[in-house]
XYZ file of C-alpha atoms in Angstrom:
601
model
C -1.635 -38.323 -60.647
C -4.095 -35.793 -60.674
C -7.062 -35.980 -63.264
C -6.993 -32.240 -64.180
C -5.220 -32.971 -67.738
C -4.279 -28.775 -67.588
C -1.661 -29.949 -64.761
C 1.202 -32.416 -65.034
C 2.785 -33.700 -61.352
C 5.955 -32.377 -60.763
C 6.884 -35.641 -58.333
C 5.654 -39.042 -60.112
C 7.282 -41.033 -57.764
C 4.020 -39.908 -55.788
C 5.924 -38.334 -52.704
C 4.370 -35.455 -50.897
C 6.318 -32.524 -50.438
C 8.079 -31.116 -46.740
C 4.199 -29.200 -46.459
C 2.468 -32.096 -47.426
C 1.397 -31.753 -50.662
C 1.340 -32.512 -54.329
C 3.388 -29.742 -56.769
C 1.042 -29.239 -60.019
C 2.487 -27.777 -62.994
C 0.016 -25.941 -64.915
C -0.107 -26.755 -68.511
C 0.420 -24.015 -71.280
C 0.852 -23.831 -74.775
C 4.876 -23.216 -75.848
C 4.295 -21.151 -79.085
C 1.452 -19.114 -77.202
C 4.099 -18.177 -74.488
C 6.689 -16.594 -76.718
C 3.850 -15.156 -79.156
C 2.539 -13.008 -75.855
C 6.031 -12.862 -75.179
C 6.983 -11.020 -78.268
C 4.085 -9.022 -78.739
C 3.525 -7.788 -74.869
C 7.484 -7.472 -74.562
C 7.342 -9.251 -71.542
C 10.151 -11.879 -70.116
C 9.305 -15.653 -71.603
C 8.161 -16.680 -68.375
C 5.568 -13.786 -68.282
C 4.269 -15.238 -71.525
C 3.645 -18.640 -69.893
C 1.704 -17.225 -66.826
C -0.054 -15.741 -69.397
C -0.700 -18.845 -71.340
C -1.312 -21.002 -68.943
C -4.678 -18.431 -67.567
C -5.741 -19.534 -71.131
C -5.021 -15.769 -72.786
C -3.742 -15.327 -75.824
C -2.717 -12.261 -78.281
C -6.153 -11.078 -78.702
C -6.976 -11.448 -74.924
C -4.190 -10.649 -73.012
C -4.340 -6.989 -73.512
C -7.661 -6.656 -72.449
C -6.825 -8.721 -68.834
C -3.323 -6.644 -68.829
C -5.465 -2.972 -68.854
C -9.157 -4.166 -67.716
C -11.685 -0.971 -67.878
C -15.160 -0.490 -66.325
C -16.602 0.925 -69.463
C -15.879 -2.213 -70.766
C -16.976 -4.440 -67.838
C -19.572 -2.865 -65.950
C -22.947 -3.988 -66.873
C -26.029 -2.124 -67.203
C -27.770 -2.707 -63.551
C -31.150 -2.753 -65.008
C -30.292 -6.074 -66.282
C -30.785 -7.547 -62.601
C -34.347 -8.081 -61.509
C -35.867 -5.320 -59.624
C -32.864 -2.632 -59.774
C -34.837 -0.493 -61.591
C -37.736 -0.431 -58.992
C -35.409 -0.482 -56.092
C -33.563 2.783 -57.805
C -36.709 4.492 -58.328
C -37.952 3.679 -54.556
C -34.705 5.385 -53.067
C -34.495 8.267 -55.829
C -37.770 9.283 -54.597
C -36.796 9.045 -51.249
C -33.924 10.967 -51.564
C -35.785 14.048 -53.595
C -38.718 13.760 -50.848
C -35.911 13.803 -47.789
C -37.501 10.673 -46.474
C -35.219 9.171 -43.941
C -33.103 6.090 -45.213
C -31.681 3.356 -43.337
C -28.520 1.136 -44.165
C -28.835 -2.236 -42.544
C -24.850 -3.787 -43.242
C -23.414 -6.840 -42.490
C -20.565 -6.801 -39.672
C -17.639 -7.977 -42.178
C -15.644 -6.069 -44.345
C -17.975 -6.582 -47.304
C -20.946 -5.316 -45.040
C -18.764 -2.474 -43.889
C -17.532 -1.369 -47.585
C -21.256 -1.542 -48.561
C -22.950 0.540 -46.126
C -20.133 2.878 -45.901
C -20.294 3.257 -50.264
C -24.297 3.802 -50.047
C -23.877 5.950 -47.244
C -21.441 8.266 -48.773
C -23.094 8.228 -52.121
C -26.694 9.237 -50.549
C -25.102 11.857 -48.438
C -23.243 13.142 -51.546
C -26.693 13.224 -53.214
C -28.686 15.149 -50.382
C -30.320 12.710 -48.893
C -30.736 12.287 -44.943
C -29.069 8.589 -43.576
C -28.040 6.347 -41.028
C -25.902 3.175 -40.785
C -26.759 0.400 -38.592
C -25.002 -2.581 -38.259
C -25.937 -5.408 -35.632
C -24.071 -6.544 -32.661
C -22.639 -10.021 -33.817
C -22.812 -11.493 -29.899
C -25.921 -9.721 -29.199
C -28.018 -9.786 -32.500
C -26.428 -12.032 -34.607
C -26.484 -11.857 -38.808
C -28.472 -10.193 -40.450
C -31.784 -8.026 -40.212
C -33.798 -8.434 -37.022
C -37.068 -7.591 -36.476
C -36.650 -5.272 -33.306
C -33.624 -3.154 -34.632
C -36.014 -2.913 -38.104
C -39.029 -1.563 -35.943
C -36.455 0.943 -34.152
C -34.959 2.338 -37.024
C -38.623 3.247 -38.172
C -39.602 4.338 -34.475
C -35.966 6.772 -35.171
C -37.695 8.464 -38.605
C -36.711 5.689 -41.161
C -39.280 5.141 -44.174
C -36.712 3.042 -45.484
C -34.492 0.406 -45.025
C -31.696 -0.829 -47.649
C -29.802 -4.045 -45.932
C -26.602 -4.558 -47.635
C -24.897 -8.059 -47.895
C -27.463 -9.944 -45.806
C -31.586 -9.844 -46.079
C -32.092 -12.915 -48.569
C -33.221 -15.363 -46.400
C -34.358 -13.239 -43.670
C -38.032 -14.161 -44.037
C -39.504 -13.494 -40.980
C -38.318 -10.085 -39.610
C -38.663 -8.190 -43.046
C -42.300 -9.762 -42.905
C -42.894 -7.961 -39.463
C -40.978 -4.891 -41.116
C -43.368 -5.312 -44.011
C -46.431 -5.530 -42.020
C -45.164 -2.425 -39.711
C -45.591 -0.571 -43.312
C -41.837 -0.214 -43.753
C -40.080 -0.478 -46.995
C -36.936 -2.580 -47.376
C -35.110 -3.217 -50.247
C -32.546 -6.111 -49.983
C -29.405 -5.438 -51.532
C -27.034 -8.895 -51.168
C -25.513 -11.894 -53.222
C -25.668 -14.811 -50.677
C -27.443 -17.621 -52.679
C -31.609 -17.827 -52.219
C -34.290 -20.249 -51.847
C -37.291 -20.433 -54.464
C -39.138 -17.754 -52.415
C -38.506 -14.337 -51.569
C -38.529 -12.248 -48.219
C -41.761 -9.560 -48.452
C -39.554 -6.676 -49.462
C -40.238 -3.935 -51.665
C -37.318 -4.964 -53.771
C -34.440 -7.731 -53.770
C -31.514 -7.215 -55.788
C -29.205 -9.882 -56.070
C -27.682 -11.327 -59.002
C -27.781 -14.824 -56.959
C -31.776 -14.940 -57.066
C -32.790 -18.262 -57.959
C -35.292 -16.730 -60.556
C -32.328 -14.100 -62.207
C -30.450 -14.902 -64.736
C -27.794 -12.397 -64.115
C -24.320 -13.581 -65.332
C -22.665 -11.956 -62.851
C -23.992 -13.282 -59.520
C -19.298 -13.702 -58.467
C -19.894 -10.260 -57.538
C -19.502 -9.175 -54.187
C -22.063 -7.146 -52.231
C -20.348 -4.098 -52.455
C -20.188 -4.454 -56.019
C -23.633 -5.252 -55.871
C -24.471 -2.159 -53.877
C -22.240 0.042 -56.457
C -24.813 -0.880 -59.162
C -27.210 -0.075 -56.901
C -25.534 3.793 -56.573
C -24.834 3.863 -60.545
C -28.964 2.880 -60.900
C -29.977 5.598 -58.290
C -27.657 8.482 -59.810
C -29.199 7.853 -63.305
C -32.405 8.520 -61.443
C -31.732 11.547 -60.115
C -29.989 12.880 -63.726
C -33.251 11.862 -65.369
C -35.028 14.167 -62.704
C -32.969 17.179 -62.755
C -32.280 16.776 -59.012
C -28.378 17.874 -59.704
C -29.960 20.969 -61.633
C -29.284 22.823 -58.113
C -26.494 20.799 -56.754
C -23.236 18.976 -57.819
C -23.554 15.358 -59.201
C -21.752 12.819 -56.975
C -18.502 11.403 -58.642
C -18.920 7.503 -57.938
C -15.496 6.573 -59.377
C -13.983 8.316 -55.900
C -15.722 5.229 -54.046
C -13.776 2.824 -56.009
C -11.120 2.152 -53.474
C -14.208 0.866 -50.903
C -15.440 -1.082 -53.555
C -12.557 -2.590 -54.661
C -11.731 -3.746 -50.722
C -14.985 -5.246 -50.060
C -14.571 -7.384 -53.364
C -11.221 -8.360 -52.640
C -12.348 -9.406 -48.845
C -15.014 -11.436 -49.846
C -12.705 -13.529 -51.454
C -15.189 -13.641 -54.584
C -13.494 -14.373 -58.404
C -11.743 -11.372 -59.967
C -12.745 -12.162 -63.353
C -14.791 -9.281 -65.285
C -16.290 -6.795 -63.593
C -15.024 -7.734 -60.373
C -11.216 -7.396 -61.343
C -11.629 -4.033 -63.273
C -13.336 -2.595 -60.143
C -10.327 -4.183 -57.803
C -7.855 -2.765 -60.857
C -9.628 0.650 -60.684
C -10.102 1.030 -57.368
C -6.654 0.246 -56.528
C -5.662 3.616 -58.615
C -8.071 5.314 -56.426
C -6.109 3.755 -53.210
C -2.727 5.143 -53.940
C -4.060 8.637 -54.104
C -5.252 8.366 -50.420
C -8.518 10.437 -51.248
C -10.039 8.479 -47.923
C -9.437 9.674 -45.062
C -10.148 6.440 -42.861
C -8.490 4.196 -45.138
C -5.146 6.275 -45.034
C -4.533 6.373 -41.464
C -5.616 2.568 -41.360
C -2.217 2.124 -43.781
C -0.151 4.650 -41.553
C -1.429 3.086 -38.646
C -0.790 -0.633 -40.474
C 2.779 0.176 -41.391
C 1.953 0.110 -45.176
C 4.934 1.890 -46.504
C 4.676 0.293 -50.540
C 2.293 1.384 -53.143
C -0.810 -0.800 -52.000
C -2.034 -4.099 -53.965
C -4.790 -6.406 -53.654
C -2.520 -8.531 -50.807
C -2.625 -5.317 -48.400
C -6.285 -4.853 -49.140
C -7.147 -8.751 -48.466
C -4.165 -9.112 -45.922
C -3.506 -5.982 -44.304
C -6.626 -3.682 -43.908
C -9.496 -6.135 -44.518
C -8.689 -8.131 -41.057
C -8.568 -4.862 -38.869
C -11.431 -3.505 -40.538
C -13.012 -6.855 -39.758
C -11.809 -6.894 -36.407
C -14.568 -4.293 -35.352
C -17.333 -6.855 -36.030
C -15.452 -10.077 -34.636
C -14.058 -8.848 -31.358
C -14.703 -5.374 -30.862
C -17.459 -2.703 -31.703
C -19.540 -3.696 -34.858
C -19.762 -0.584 -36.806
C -16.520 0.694 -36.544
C -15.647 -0.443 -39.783
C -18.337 1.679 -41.454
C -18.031 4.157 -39.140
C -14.169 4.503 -40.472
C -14.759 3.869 -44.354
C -17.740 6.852 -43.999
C -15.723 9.615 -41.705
C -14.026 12.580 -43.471
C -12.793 14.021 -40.189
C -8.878 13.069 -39.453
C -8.777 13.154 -35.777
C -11.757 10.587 -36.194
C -10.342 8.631 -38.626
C -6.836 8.327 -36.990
C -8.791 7.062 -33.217
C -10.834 4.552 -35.328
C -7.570 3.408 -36.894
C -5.574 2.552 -33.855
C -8.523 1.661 -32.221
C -8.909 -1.018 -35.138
C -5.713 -2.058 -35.236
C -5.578 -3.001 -31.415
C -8.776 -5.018 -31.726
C -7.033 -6.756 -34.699
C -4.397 -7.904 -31.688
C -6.649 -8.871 -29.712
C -8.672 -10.889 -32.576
C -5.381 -12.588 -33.560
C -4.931 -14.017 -29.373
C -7.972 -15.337 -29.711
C -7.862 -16.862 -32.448
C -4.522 -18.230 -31.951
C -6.474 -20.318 -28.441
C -9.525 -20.934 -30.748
C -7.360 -22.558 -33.605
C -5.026 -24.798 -30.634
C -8.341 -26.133 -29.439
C -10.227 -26.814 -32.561
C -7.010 -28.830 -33.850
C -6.569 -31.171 -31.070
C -10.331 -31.522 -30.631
C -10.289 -32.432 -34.765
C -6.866 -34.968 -33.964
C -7.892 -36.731 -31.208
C -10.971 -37.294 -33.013
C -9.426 -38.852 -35.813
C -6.291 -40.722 -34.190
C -3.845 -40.624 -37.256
C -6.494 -41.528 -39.711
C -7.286 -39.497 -42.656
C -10.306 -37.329 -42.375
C -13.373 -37.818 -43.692
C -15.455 -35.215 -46.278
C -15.741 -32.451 -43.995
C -14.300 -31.442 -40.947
C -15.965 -30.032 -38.046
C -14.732 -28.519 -34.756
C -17.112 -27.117 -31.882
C -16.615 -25.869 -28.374
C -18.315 -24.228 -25.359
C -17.756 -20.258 -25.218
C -15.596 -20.085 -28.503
C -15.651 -16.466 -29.737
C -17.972 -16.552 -32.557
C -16.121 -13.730 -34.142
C -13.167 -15.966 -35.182
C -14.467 -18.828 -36.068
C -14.693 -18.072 -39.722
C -10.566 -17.468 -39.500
C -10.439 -20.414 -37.755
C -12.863 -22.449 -39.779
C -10.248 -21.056 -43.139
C -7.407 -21.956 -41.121
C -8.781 -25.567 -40.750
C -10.016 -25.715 -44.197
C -5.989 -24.974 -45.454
C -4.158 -27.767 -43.067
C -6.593 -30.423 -43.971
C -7.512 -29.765 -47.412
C -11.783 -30.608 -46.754
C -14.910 -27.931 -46.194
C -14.936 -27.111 -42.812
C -17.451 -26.153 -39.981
C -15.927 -24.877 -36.661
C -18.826 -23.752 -34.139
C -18.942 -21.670 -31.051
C -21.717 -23.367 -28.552
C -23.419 -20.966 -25.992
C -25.795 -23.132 -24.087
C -27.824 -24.845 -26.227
C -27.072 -22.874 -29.279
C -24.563 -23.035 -31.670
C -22.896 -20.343 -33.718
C -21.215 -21.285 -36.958
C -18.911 -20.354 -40.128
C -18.044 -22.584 -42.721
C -15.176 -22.334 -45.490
C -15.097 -24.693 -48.486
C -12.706 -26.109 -51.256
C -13.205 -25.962 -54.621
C -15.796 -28.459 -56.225
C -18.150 -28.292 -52.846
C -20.621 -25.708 -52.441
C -21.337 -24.960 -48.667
C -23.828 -22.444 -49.084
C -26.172 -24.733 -50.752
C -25.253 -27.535 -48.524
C -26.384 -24.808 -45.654
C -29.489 -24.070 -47.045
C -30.525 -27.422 -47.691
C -29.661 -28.466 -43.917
C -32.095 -25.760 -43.315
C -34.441 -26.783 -45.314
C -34.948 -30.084 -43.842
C -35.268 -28.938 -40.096
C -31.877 -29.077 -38.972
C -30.773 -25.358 -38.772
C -32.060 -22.656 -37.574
C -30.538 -20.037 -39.793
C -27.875 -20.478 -42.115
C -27.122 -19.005 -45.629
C -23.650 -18.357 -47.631
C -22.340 -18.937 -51.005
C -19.955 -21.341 -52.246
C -17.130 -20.751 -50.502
C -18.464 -19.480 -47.195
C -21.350 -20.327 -44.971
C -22.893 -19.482 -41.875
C -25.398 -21.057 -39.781
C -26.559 -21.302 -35.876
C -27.829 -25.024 -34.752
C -29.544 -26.659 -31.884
C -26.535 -28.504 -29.987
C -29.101 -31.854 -29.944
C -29.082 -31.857 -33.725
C -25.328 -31.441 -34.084
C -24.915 -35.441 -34.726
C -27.528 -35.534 -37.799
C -26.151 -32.315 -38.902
C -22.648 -33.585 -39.270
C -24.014 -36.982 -41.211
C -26.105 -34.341 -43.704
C -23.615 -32.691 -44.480
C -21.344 -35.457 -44.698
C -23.348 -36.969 -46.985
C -23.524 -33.633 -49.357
C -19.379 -33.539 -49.461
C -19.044 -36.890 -50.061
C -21.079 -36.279 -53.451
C -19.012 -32.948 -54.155
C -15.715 -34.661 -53.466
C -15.966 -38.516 -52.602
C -14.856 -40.100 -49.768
C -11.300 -38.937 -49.236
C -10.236 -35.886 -51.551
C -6.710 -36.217 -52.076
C -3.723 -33.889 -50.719
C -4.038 -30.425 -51.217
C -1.926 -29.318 -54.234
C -0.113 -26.166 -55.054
C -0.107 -24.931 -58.528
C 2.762 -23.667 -60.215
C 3.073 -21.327 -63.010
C 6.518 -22.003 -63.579
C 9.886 -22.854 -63.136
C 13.362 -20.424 -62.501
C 15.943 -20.396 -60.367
C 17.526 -17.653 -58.001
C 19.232 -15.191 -60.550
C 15.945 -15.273 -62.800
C 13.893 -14.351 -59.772
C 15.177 -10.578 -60.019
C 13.159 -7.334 -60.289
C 12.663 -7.053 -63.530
C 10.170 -10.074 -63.393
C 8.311 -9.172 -60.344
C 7.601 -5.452 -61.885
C 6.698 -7.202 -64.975
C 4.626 -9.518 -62.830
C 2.876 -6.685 -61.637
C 1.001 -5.944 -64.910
C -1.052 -9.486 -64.150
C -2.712 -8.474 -60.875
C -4.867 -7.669 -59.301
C -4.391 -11.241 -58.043
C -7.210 -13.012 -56.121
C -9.514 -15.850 -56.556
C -9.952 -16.859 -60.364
C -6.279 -14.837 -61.003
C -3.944 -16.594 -58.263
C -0.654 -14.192 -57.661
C 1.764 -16.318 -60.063
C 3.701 -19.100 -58.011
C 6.709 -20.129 -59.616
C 9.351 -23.293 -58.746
C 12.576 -21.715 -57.824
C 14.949 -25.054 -58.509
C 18.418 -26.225 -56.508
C 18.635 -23.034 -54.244
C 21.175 -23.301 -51.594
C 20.513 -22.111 -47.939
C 23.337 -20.033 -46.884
C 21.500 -18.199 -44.120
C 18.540 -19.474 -41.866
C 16.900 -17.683 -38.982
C 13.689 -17.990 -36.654
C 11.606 -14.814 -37.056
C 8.865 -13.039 -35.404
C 7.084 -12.642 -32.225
C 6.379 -16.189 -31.348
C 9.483 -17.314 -33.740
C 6.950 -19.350 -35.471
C 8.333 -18.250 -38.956
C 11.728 -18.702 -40.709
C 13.648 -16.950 -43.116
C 16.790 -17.732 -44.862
C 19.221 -16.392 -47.321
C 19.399 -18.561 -50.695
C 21.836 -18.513 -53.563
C 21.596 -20.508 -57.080
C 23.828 -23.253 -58.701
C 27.585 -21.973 -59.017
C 26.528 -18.928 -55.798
C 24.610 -16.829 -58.601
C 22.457 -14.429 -57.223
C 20.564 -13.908 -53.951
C 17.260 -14.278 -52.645
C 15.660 -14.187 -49.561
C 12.808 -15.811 -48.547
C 10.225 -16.381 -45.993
C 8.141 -19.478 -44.485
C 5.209 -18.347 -42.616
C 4.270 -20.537 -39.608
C 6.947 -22.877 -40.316
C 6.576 -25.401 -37.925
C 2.918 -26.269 -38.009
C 4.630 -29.026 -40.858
C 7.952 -30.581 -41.860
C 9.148 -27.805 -43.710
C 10.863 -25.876 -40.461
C 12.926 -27.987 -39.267
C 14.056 -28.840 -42.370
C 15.006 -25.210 -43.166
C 16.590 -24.905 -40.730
C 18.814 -28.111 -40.320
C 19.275 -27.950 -43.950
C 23.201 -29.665 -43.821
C 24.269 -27.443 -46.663
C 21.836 -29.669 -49.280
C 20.070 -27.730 -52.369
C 16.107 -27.464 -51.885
C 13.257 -26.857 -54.363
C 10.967 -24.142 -53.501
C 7.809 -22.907 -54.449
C 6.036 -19.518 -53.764
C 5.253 -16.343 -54.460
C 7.995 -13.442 -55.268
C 7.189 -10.423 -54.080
C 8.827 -6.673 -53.538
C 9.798 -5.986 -50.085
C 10.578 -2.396 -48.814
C 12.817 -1.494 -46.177
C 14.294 1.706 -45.148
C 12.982 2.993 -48.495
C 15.422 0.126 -50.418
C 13.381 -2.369 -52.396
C 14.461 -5.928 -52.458
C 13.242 -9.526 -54.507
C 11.604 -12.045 -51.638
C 9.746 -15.112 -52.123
C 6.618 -15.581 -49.772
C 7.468 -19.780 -49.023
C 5.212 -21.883 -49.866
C 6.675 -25.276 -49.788
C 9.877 -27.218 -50.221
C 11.859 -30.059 -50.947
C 15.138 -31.482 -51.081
C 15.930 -31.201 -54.455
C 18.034 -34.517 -54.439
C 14.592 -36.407 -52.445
């Protein structure tokens, strides 16, 4: 049983389910249900999703209709905004040139692209430059700093990355160039010699809002310089830049970077996603032609859809196209950037695919039917580094533990990490730098990233070890899948997914509701897509009422495809997520497969 009291174990015979895994019914408070019921007007079940997130009458409108005046927080309130704001103000009034120094992934991309718009908006002269990751690695390097000032740039603003790059924004520093950080990757005690470092994760900051992503970060950062330029008269002559057009950059960086959408973070997503439908951006409208996005987009085709071929730029193709297509205004640009995108997002996905085969018979062999220990790590000669994070996620899912999967190049290692909750990786990183055993290495929570001498790979791996082992014991239990609650196939109809609708933006810290949809009979069950690695069937409810379909993505990688589809006519449990599928303009009820079970197992 699991010792969450706020969950109750659907099987307490202790049987695993067809996936693997442990069904958790989240707890929630009857009479609160049907009171949010009532007063929202909203199906029963509704209420209990509700409930269960720990809202209540006085709450839930507020999470239903979440605004930024109410959210958004003052951005003098982090240390050094207001310095930072003044520094680029002035540079903008005194046409100094300005430099954006972004990280290669979509929250880099959606940062330096915002800043870059908002500047230009403002008058100010600017340039984006984003690193090569093969060539130049993470974050700001000395050389590329010392070129962009050689190219006319008094100043530097690095976006999602510059915390805990000591040593080239000391050379930058002593060059006499300014640079004003701009990130939220956790710090050490001491600070890189910038002008300014803005980051509601500074050790010394007391900021409650360091969940934010960079972009959000760097939106602050725009909302701090604008009020600069008001209190200077510098729109006396021209027009004031609207920063609530930007919203649908910010609001796909946040969503990307996988960080909590609680607060600000989800009324910026919620906002921003009203900014999306109008398809005011150029770049990010042919990405959705391009993409096949033929719905009104959510936070799934944000996190699901665009952020992996905006990504694919920096993992297997050219770094800045990302940027390059968030920043255009020019269609025949945008629509080249879009397919060329969306081919490198092919490509990324081969690779990947070779990376992942390797990585999991590397990790099986290595553990020869036992259970894995704390953390798992996978390394190999000449892996891409640019998939390695997907890979290191796609690890991190199947066996339930932080993982590490690095790329070796000679004697140097490339790395991304991705962690579960309770264990924080990027601390975990920093410390394994701070005793010798890294290079580089930085991150957050959830997410690390880190290069390593391939001699110190063994003490590494006991290190950090040791750090999960405190975070989670010895041998964390089966992953478990929470459930909201419990229908069956006619009460998984329309009218609950629209109403579902009102709860999102779903993401970390607001999970899209996944509900148990009980004794559904398979009357249809097919092999789909390119590699028919997924299946879909056709189910019906108790006495053939209603009709769902459904989907299982990557079936076979457990139990649960063969059993769909040699089902001999017995009812199964499922669990997942219901969702509205469009085809041919008709909209249809389908349930994104999670897991199943036999119902009479």
């Amino acid at each position: 049983m699991p010792s969450n009291p706020d969950v109750t174990e659907v099987f307490t015979d202790g049987k695993l389910s067809l996936g693997g895994k442990r069904w958790l019914l989240k707890a929630s408070d009857d009479r609160q249900a049907l009171a949010l019921s009532q007063r929202l007007r909203v199906p029963e079940v509704v209420g209990r999703v509700l409930a269960s997130r720990g809202l209540d009458v006085e709450t839930a409108g507020g999470f239903l209709d979440p605004k930024l005046k109410t959210h958004l927080p003052d951005p003098g309130h982090l240390k050094d905004m207001d310095k930072a704001a003044k520094r680029i103000a002035d540079a903008v009034q005194a046409g100094e040139g300005i430099a954006i120094f972004g990280d290669y992934d979509v929250d880099g991309a959606t940062s330096s692209a915002l800043l870059r718009r908002f500047l230009e908006a403002a008058g100010a002269k600017v340039r984006v430059y984003i690193p090569d990751r093969l060539e130049e690695g993470y974050g700001p390097n000395a050389p590329a700093l010392l070129k962009l000032q050689a190219d006319g740039a008094s100043l530097v603003v690095t976006v999602d990355c510059g915390q805990t790059s000591f040593e080239p924004l000391e050379e930058a520093h002593d060059a006499g160039l300014d640079v004003i950080v701009v990130d939220h990757h956790e710090g050490e005690a001491r600070l890189p010699k910038a002008f300014a470092v803005v980051n509601p994760n500074r050790i010394d900051d007391d900021s409650p809002h360091g969940q934010m992503a960079a972009v959000g970060v760097a939106f602050l950062v725009a909302v701090a310089v604008n009020r600069q330029l008001r209190d200077a008269d510098w729109y006396a002559a021209r027009p004031a830049p609207d920063l609530m057009q930007w919203l649908d950059i910010v609001a796909l960086g946040t969503v990307c970077d996988v960080v909590a959408l609680k607060g600000v973070n989800r009324a910026l997503v919620a906002q921003g996603l009203k900014v999306l439908a109008t398809r005011q951006n150029v770049g990010l409208r042919m990405l959705g032609d391009v993409a096949g996005i033929k719905e009104k987009p959510g936070a799934y085709h944000l996190g699901f859809v665009l952020g992996p071929r905006i990504n694919a730029g920096g993992r297997v193709g050219q770094s800045d196209l990302g940027t390059r297509l968030l920043s255009t205004n020019n269609e025949s640009e945008a629509l080249a950037l879009a397919q060329r995108l969306n081919d490198l997002n092919g490509e990324r996905q081969e690779i990947e695919a070779a990376v992942q085969d390797e990585a999991i018979a590397q990790v099986e062999k290595r553990l020869a039917g036992d259970e894995p220990g704390p953390i798992v790590i996978a390394h190999g000669d000449g892996w891409h580094p640019g998939v390695v994070g997907i890979v290191a996620s796609r690890l991190k899912e199947k066996y339930n533990r932080p993982c590490c999967v690095i790329s070796f190049n000679g004697p140097l290692g490339t790395a991304s990490a991705r962690s579960v909750t309770g264990a924080d990786l990027g601390s975990a990183v920093i410390a394994a730098r701070q005793a010798g055993l890294l290079i580089k290495g930085g991150g957050h929570a959830m997410a690390a990233g880190f290069t390593v001498e391939r001699e110190k790979l063994a003490e590494l791996e006991a290190f950090m070890a040791e750090r999960m082992v405190k975070a989670l014991g010895e041998n964390p239990p089966p992953p478990g899948l929470y459930i909201d609650s419990t229908t069956g196939v006619a009460g998984a109809n329309m009218h609950l997914v629209k109403t579902l609708e009102q709860i999102g933006p779903f993401g970390v810290g607001n999970p899209e509701p996944r509900f148990r949809i009980k004794d559904a009979t398979i009357v249809k069950a097919d092999t789909v897509g390119a590699d028919q690695s997924h299946v879909r069937v056709v189910l019906t409810g108790e006495g053939g009422q209603g009709r769902l379909t459904a989907i299982a993505f990557r079936a076979f990688d457990t139990d649960l495809g063969p059993a769909l589809m040699n089902h001999g006519g017995q009812p199964f449990d499922f669990v997942g997520r219901l969702r509205i599928n469009v085809w041919n303009g008709f909209e249809s009820v389908q349930l994104m497969v999670d897991d199943a079970v036999q119902s009479w197992a």
